[in-house]
mmCIF file of C-alpha atoms in Angstrom:
data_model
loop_
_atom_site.group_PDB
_atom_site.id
_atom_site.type_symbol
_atom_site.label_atom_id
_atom_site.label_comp_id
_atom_site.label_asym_id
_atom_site.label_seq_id
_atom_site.Cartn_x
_atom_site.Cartn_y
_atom_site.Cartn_z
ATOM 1 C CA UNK A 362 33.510 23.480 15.980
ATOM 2 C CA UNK A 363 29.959 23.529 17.493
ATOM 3 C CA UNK A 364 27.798 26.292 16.183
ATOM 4 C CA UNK A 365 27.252 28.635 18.919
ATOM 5 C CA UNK A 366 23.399 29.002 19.650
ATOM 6 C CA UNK A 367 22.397 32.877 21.308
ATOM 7 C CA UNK A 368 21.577 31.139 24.660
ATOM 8 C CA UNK A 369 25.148 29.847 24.798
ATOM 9 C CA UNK A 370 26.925 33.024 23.719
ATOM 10 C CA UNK A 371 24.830 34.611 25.844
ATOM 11 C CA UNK A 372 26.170 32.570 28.650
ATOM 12 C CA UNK A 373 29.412 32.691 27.705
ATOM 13 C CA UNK A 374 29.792 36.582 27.554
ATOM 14 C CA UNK A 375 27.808 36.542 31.003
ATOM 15 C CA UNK A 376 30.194 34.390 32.381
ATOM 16 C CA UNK A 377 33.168 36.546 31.079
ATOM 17 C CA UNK A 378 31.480 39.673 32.376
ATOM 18 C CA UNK A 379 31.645 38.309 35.982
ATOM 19 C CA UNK A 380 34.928 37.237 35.680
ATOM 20 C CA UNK A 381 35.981 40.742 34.613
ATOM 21 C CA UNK A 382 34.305 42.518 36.534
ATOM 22 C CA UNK A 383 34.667 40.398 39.650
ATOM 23 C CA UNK A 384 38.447 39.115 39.262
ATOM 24 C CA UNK A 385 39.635 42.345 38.126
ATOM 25 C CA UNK A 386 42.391 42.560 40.584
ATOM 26 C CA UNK A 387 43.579 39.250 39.817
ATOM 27 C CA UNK A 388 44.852 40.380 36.614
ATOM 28 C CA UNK A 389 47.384 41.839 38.039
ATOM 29 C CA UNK A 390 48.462 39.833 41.016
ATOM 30 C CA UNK A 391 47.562 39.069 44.453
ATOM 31 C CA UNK A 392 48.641 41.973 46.037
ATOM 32 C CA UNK A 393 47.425 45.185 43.927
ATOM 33 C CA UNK A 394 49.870 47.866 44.058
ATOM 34 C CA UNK A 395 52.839 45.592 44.415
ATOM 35 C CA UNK A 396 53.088 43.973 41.237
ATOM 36 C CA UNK A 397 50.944 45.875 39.061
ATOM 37 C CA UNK A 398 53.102 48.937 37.097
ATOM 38 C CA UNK A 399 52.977 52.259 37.791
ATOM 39 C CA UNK A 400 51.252 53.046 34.693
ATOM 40 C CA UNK A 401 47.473 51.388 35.684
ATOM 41 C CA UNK A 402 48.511 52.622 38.946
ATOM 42 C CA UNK A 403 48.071 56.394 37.781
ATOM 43 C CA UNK A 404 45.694 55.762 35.452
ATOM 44 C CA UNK A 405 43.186 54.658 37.893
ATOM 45 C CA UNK A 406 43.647 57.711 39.987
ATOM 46 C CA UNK A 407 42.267 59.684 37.163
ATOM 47 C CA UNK A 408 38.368 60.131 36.335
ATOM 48 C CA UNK A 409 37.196 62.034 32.857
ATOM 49 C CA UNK A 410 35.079 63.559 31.163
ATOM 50 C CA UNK A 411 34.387 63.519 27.477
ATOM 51 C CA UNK A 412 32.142 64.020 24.513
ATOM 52 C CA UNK A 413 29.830 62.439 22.862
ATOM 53 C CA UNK A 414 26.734 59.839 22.796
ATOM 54 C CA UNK A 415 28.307 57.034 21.281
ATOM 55 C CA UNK A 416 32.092 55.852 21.229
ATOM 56 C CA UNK A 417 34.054 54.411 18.575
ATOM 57 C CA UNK A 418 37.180 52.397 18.186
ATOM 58 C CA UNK A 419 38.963 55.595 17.453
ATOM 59 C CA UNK A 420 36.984 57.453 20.219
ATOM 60 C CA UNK A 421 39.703 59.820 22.408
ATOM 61 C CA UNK A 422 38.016 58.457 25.497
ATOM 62 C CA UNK A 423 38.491 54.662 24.463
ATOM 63 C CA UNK A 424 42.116 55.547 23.557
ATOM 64 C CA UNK A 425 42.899 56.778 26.861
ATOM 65 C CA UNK A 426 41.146 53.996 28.773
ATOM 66 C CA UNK A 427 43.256 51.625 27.065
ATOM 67 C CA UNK A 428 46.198 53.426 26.827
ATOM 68 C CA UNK A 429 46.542 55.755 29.785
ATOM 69 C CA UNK A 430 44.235 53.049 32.099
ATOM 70 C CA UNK A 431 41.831 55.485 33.124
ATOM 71 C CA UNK A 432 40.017 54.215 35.764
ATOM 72 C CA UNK A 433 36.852 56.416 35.623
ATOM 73 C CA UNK A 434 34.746 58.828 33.400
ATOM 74 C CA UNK A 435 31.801 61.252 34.589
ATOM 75 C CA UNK A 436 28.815 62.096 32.403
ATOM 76 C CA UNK A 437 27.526 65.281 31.962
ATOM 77 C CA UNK A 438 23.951 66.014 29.939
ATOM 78 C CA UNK A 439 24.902 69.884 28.713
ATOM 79 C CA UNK A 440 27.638 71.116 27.166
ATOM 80 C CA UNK A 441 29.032 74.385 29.052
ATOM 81 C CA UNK A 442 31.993 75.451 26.468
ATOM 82 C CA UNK A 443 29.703 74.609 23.487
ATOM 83 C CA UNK A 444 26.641 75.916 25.040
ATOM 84 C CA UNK A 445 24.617 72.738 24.124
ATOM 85 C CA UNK A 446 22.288 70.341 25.703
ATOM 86 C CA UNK A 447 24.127 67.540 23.510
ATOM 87 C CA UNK A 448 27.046 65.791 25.759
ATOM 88 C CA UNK A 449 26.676 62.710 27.029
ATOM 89 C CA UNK A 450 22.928 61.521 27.412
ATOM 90 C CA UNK A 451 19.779 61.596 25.309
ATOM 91 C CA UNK A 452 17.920 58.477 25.926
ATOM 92 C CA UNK A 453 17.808 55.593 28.498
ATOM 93 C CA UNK A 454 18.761 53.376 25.752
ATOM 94 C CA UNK A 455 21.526 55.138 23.932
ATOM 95 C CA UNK A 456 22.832 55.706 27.640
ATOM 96 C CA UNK A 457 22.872 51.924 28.687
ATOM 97 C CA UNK A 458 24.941 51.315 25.204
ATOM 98 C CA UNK A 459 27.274 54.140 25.934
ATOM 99 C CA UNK A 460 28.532 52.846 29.399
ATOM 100 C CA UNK A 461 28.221 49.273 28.085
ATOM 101 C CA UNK A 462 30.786 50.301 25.605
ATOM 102 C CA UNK A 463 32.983 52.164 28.083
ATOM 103 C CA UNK A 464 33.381 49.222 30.251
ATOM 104 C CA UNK A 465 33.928 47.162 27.277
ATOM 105 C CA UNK A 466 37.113 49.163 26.686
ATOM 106 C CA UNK A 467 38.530 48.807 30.264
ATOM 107 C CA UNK A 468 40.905 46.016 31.560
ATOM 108 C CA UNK A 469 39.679 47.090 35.032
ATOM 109 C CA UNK A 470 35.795 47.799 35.759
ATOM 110 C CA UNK A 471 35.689 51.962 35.186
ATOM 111 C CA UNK A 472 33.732 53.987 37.714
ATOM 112 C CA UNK A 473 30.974 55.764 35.938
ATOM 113 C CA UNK A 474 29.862 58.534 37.325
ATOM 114 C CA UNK A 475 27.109 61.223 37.559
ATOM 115 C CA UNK A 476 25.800 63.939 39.529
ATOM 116 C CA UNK A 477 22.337 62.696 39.919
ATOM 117 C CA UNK A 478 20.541 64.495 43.265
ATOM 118 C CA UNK A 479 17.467 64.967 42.602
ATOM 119 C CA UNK A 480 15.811 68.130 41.742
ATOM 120 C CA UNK A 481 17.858 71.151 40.030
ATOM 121 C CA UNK A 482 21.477 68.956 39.886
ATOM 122 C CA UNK A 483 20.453 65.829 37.991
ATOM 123 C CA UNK A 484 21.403 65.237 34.651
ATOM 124 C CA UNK A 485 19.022 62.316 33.902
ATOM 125 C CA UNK A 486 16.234 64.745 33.105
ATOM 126 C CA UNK A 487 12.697 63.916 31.595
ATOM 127 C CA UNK A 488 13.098 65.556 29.029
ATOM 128 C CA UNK A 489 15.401 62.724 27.969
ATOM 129 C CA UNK A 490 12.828 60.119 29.273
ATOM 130 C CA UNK A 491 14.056 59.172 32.670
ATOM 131 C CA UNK A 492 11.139 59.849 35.760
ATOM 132 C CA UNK A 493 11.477 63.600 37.325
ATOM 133 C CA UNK A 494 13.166 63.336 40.660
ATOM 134 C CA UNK A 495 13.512 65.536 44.147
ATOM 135 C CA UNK A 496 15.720 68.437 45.422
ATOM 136 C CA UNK A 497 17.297 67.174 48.882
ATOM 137 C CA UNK A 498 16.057 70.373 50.054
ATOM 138 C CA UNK A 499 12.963 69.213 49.555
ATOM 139 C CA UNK A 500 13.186 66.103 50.957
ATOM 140 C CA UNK A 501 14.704 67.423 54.442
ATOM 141 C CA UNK A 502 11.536 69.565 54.386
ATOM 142 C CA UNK A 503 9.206 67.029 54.696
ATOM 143 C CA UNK A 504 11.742 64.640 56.929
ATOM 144 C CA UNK A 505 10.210 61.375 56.181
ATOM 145 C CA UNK A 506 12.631 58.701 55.884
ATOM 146 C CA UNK A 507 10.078 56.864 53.640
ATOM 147 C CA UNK A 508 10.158 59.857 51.460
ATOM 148 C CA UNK A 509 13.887 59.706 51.333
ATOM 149 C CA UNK A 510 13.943 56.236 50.926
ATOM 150 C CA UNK A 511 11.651 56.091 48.346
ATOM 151 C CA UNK A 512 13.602 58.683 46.250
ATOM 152 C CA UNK A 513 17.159 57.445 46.709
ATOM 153 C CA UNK A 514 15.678 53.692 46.049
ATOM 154 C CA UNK A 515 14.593 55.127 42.554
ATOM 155 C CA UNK A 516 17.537 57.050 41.024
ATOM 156 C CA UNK A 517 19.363 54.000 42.176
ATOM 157 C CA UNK A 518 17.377 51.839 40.028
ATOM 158 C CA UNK A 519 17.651 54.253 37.154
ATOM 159 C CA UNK A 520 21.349 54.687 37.321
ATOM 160 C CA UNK A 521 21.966 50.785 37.871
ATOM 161 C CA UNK A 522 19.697 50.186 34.737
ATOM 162 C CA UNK A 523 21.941 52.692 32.894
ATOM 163 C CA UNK A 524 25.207 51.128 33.688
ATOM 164 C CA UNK A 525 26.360 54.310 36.114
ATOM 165 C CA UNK A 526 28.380 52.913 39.313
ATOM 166 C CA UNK A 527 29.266 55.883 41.268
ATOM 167 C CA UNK A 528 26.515 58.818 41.981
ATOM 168 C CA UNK A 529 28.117 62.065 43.303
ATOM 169 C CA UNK A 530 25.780 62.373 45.922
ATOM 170 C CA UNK A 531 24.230 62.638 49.021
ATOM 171 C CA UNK A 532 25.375 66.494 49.494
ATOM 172 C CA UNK A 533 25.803 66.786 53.350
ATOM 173 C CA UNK A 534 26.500 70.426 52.999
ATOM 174 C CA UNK A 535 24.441 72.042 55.811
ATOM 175 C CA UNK A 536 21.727 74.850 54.413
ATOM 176 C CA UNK A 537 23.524 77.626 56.748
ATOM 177 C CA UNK A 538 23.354 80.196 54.157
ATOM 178 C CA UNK A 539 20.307 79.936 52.284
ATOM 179 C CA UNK A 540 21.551 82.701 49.586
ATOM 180 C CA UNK A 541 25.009 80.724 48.744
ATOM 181 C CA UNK A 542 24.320 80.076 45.078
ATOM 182 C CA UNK A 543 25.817 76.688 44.823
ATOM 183 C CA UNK A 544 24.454 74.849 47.927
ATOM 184 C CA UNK A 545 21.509 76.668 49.331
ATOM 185 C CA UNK A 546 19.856 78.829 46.254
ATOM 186 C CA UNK A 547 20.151 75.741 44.421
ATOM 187 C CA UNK A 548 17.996 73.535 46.735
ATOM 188 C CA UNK A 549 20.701 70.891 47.515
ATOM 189 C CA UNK A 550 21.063 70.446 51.120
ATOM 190 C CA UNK A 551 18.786 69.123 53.715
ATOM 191 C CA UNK A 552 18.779 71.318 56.000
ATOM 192 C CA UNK A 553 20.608 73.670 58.090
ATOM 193 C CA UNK A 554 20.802 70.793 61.295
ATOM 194 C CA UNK A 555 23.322 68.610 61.638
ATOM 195 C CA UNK A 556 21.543 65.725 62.592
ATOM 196 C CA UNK A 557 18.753 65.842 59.812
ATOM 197 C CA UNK A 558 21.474 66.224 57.000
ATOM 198 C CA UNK A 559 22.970 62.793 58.532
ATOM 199 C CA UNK A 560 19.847 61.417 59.145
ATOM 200 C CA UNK A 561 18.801 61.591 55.054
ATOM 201 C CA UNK A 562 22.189 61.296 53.645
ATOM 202 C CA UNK A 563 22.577 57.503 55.711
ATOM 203 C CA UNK A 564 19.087 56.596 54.403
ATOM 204 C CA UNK A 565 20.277 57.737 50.723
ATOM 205 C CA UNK A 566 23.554 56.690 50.458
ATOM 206 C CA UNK A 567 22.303 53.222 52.421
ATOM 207 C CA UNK A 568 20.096 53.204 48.904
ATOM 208 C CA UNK A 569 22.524 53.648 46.894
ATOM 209 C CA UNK A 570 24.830 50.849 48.466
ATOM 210 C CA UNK A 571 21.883 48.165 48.001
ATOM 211 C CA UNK A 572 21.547 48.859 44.239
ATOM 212 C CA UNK A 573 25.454 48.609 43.763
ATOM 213 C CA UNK A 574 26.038 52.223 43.308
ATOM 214 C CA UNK A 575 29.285 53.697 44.733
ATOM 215 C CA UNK A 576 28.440 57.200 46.640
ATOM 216 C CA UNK A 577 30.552 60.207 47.207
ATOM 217 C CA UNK A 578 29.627 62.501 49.999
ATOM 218 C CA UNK A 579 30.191 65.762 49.335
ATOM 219 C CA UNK A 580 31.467 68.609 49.745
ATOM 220 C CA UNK A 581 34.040 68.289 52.331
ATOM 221 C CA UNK A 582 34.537 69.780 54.695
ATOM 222 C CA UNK A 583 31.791 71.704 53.975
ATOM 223 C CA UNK A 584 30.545 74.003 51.406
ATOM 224 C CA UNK A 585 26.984 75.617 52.439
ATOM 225 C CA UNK A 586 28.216 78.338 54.442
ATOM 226 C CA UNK A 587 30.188 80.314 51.622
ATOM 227 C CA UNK A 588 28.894 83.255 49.810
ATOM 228 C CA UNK A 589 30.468 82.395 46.203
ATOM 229 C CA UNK A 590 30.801 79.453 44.105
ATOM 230 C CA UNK A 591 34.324 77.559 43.497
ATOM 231 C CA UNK A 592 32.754 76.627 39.862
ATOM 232 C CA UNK A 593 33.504 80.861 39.187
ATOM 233 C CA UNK A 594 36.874 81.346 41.618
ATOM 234 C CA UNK A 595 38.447 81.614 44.781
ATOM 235 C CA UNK A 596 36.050 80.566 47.350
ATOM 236 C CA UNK A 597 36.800 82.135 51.475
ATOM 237 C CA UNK A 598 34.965 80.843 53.893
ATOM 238 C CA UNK A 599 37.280 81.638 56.612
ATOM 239 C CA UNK A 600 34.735 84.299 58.358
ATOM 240 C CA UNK A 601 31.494 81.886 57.596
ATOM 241 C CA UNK A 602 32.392 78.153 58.418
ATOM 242 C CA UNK A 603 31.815 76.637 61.343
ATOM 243 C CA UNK A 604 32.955 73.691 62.880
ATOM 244 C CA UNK A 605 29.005 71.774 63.367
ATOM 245 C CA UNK A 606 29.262 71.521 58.957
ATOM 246 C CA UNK A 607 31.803 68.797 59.796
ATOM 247 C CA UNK A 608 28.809 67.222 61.695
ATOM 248 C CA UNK A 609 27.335 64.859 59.323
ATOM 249 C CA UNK A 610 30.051 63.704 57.619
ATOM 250 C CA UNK A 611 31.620 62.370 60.832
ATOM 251 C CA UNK A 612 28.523 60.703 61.099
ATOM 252 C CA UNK A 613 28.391 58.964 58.009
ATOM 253 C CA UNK A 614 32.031 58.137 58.366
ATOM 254 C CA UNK A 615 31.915 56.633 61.720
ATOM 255 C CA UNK A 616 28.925 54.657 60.419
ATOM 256 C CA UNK A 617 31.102 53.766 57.470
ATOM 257 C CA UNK A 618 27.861 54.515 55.493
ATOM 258 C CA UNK A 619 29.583 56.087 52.240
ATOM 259 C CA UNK A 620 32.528 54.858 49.880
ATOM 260 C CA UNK A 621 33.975 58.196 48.473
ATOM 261 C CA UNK A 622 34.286 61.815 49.884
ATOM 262 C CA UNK A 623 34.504 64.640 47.564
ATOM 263 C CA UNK A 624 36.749 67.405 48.560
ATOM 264 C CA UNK A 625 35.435 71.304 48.248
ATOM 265 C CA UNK A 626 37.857 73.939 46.769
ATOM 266 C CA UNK A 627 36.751 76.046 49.630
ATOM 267 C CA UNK A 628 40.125 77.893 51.389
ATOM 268 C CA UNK A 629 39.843 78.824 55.115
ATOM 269 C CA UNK A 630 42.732 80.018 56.693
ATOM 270 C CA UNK A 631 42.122 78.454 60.317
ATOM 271 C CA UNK A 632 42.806 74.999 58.531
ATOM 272 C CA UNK A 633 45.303 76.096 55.535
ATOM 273 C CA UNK A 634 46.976 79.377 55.148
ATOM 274 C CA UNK A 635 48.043 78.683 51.986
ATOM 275 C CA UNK A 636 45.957 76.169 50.204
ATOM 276 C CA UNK A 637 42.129 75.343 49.754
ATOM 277 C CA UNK A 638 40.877 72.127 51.115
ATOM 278 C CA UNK A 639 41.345 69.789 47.745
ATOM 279 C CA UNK A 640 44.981 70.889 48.163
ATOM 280 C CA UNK A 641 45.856 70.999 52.057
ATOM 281 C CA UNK A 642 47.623 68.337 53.430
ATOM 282 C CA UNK A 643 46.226 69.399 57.052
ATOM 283 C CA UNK A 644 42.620 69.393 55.501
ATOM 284 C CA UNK A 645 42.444 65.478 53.683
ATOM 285 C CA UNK A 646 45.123 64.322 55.445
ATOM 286 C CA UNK A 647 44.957 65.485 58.843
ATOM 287 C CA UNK A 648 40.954 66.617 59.533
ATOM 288 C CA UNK A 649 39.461 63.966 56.688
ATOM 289 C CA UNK A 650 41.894 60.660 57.887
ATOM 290 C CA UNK A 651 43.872 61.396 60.739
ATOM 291 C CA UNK A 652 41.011 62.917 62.823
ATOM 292 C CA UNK A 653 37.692 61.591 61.501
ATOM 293 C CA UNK A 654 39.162 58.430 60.329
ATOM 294 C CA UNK A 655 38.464 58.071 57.302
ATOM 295 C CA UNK A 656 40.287 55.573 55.445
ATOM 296 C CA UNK A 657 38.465 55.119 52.073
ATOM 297 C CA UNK A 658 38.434 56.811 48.421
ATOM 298 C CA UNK A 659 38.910 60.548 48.254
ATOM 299 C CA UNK A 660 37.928 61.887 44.959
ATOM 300 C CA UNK A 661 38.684 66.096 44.247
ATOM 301 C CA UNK A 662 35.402 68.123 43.057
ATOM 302 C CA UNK A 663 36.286 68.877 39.404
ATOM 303 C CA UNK A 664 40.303 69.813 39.114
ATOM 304 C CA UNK A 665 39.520 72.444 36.244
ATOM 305 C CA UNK A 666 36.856 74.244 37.916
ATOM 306 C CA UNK A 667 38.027 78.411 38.710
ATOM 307 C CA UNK A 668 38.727 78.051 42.736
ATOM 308 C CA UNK A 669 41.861 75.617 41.169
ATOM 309 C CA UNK A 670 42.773 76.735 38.227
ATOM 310 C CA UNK A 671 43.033 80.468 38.311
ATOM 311 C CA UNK A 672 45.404 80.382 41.144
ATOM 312 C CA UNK A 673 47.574 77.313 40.316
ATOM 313 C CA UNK A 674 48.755 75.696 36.973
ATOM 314 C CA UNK A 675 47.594 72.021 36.302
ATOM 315 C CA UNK A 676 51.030 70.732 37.918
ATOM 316 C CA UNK A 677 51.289 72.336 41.034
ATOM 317 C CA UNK A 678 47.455 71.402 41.612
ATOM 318 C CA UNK A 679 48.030 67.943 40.527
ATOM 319 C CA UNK A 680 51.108 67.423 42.987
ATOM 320 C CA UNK A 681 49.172 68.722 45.998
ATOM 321 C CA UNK A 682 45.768 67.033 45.698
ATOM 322 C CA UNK A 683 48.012 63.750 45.930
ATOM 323 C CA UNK A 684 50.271 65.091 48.537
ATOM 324 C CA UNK A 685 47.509 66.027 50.585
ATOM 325 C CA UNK A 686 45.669 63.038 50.014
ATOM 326 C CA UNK A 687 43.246 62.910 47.403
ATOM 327 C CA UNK A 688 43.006 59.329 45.646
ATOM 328 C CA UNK A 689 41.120 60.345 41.979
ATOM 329 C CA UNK A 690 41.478 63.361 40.146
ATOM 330 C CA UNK A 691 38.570 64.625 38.508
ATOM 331 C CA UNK A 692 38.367 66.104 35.356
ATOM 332 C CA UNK A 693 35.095 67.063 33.808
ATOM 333 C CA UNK A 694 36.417 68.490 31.102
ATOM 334 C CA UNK A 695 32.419 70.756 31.205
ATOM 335 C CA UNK A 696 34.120 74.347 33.593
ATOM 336 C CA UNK A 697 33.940 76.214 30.528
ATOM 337 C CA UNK A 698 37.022 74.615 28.756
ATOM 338 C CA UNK A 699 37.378 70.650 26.821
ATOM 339 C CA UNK A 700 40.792 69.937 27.241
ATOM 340 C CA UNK A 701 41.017 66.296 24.798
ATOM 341 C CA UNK A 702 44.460 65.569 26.186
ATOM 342 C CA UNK A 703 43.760 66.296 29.987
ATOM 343 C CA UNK A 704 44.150 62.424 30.900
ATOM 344 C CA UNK A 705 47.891 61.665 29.049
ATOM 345 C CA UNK A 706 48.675 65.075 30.579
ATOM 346 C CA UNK A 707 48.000 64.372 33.983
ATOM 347 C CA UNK A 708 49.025 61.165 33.767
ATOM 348 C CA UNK A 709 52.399 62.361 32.168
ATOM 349 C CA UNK A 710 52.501 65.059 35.056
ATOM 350 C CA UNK A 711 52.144 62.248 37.917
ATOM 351 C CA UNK A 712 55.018 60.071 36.098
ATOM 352 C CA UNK A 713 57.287 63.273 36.168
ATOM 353 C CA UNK A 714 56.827 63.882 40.015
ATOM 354 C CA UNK A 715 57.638 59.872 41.106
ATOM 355 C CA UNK A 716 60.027 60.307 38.706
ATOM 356 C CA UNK A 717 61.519 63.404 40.542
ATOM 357 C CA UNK A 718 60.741 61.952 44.033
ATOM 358 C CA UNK A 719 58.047 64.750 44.312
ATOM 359 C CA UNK A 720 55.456 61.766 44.784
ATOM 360 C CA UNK A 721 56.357 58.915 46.202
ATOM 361 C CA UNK A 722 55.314 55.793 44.609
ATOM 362 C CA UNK A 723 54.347 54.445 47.883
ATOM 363 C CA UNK A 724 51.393 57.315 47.605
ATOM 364 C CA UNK A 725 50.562 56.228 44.420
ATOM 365 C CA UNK A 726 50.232 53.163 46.175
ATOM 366 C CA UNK A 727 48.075 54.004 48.798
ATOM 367 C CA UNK A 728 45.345 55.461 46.764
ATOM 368 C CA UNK A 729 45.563 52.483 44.176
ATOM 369 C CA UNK A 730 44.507 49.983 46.807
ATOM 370 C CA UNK A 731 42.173 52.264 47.881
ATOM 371 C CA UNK A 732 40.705 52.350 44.637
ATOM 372 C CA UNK A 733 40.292 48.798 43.874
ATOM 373 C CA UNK A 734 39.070 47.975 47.661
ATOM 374 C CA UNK A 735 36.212 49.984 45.968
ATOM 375 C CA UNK A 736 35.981 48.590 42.707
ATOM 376 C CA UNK A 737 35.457 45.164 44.086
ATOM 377 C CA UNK A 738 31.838 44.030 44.761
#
């Protein structure tokens, strides 16, 4: 056998990559969804998060990547159970071998994901070496689309360079309540006007889509008009909403401008008397597809934050996100509790309802070809 030289196994592995990351679908057949089993099916409607700076062959996360197919993991840089700025990220280096190492673990290309806005939400900080970025708040202030465009271009080409594929961002929430302290006292919208939030978040997300990064708008169908924060509990904003917050991300939509929406845990009992909007049926279903058409990736905010779990156990939340029509289920595993088993338990959850005829398979389905539409390139 002829001694492989480094430009040839270099080549090699390169040519691999794109075959993996490019043919992905292939794997399992022609028609994804049809042939593949229902196992990768629910796995890739599942995104975690997990500890740690470095994985291991006998990591958790690479276990349930393999195992449980988990089709996506989301990075955090602190620690909110442990009370630590150790997590996920301490150098632009050790974070491009990190993700390099997820993906190396995945039969199907994982979506890696971050919230990285700019400003007070972005976990690639300086203080780990990566350039200081700015709030969107800050941006719609000065409402230069060279500003914008200058901005998004650059945490695109940081996140690209660091292996992430999916950035939780723009946030089209509209600035309607400057005091809400999630949205507004954080700096993270625009703007209060429709038409300047859709303005920035096309330039941004139009960014994003150049450098190969996935983006999730967020937070339908609108979170900047609430007084509390769905991170802490139940979040009303039945007396505050109004219907001009659905404003830019109709816009973005019809411009098919962004690849994921991210559902708010916000309840309002003109759409949903009964659930919030990451569980109503009438809410993703009805307002998100039926009415503005929407026919992409729908990924829930974080599944264990308060405004879920303190009024619904893990199933019941599980089998109404899909039933109303969310595609991924997000687990951060960083609300204030690390649950190590949370992707073999919701996947074992999911199995149970098919199994039961509680889910259809059908839906499972649906979301999976969603999914992989998306992961192509």
């Amino acid at each position: 056998m002829q001694k492989s030289t480094p430009t040839s196994v270099a080549a090699l592995c390169a040519a691999i990559l794109y075959l993996f990351l490019f043919n992905a679908p292939a794997v399992y057949g022609a028609q994804p969804g049809v042939d593949d089993s229902l196992d990768i099916m629910i796995g890739q409607m599942l995104m975690i998060g997990f500890r740690g700076t470095a994985v291991s062959d006998t990591s958790p996360v690479l276990r349930h990547i393999r195992e449980t197919h988990v089709g996506g993991v989301v990075l955090f840089d602190y620690d909110v159970e442990r009370k630590s700025g150790v997590r996920n990220i301490e150098s632009p280096a050790q974070l491009r071998r990190l993700t390099a190492s997820l993906q190396a673990a995945a039969r199907i290309p994982l979506f890696i994901a971050i919230d990285q806005e700019g400003g007070r939400v972005a976990r690639l900080k300086p203080k780990h070496g990566f350039p200081p970025t700015i709030s969107q708040q800050m941006l719609g202030d000065l409402n230069s689309a060279d500003s914008t465009r200058a901005a998004a271009r650059s945490m695109a080409a940081v996140l690209r360079g660091c292996g992430i594929t999916v950035n939780f961002s723009p946030v089209l929430d509209l600035n309607s309540n400057p005091a809400n302290p999630v949205i507004g006292g954080l700096g993270r919208s625009f703007g209060a006007d429709p038409a300047l939030v859709a303005k920035h978040g096309r330039i941004m997300a139009a960014e994003y889509r150049a450098a190969g990064i996935r983006s999730a708008i967020k937070h339908f169908p609108g979170h900047g008009s609430s007084r509390s924060d769905s991170h802490e509990g139940f979040v009303d904003v039945s007396g505050t909403w109004a219907h001009v917050e659905l404003a830019p991300f109709a816009d973005l939509i019809r411009a098919r401008a962004c690849d994921m929406v991210m559902t708010a845990h916000i309840f309002n009992r003109n759409w949903d008397a009964q659930y919030p909007a990451t569980l109503s049926r009438s809410v993703i279903t009805g307002l998100l597809r039926d009415s503005l058409k929407f026919d992409g990736v729908v990924i829930s905010d974080d599944m264990q934050m308060r405004a879920i779990t303190a009024s619904y156990g893990l199933e019941t939340a599980i089998t109404r996100a899909i039933d109303a029509g969310v595609d991924i289920l997000l687990f951060g595993n960083n609300a204030g509790t690390y649950d190590e088993s949370i992707a073999p338990r919701a996947a074992a959850i999911i199995h149970d309802r098919v199994a039961r005829g509680l889910v259809t398979r059908s839906r499972i389905i649906q979301s999976y070809r969603r999914i992989m539409a998306l992961k192509q390139p």
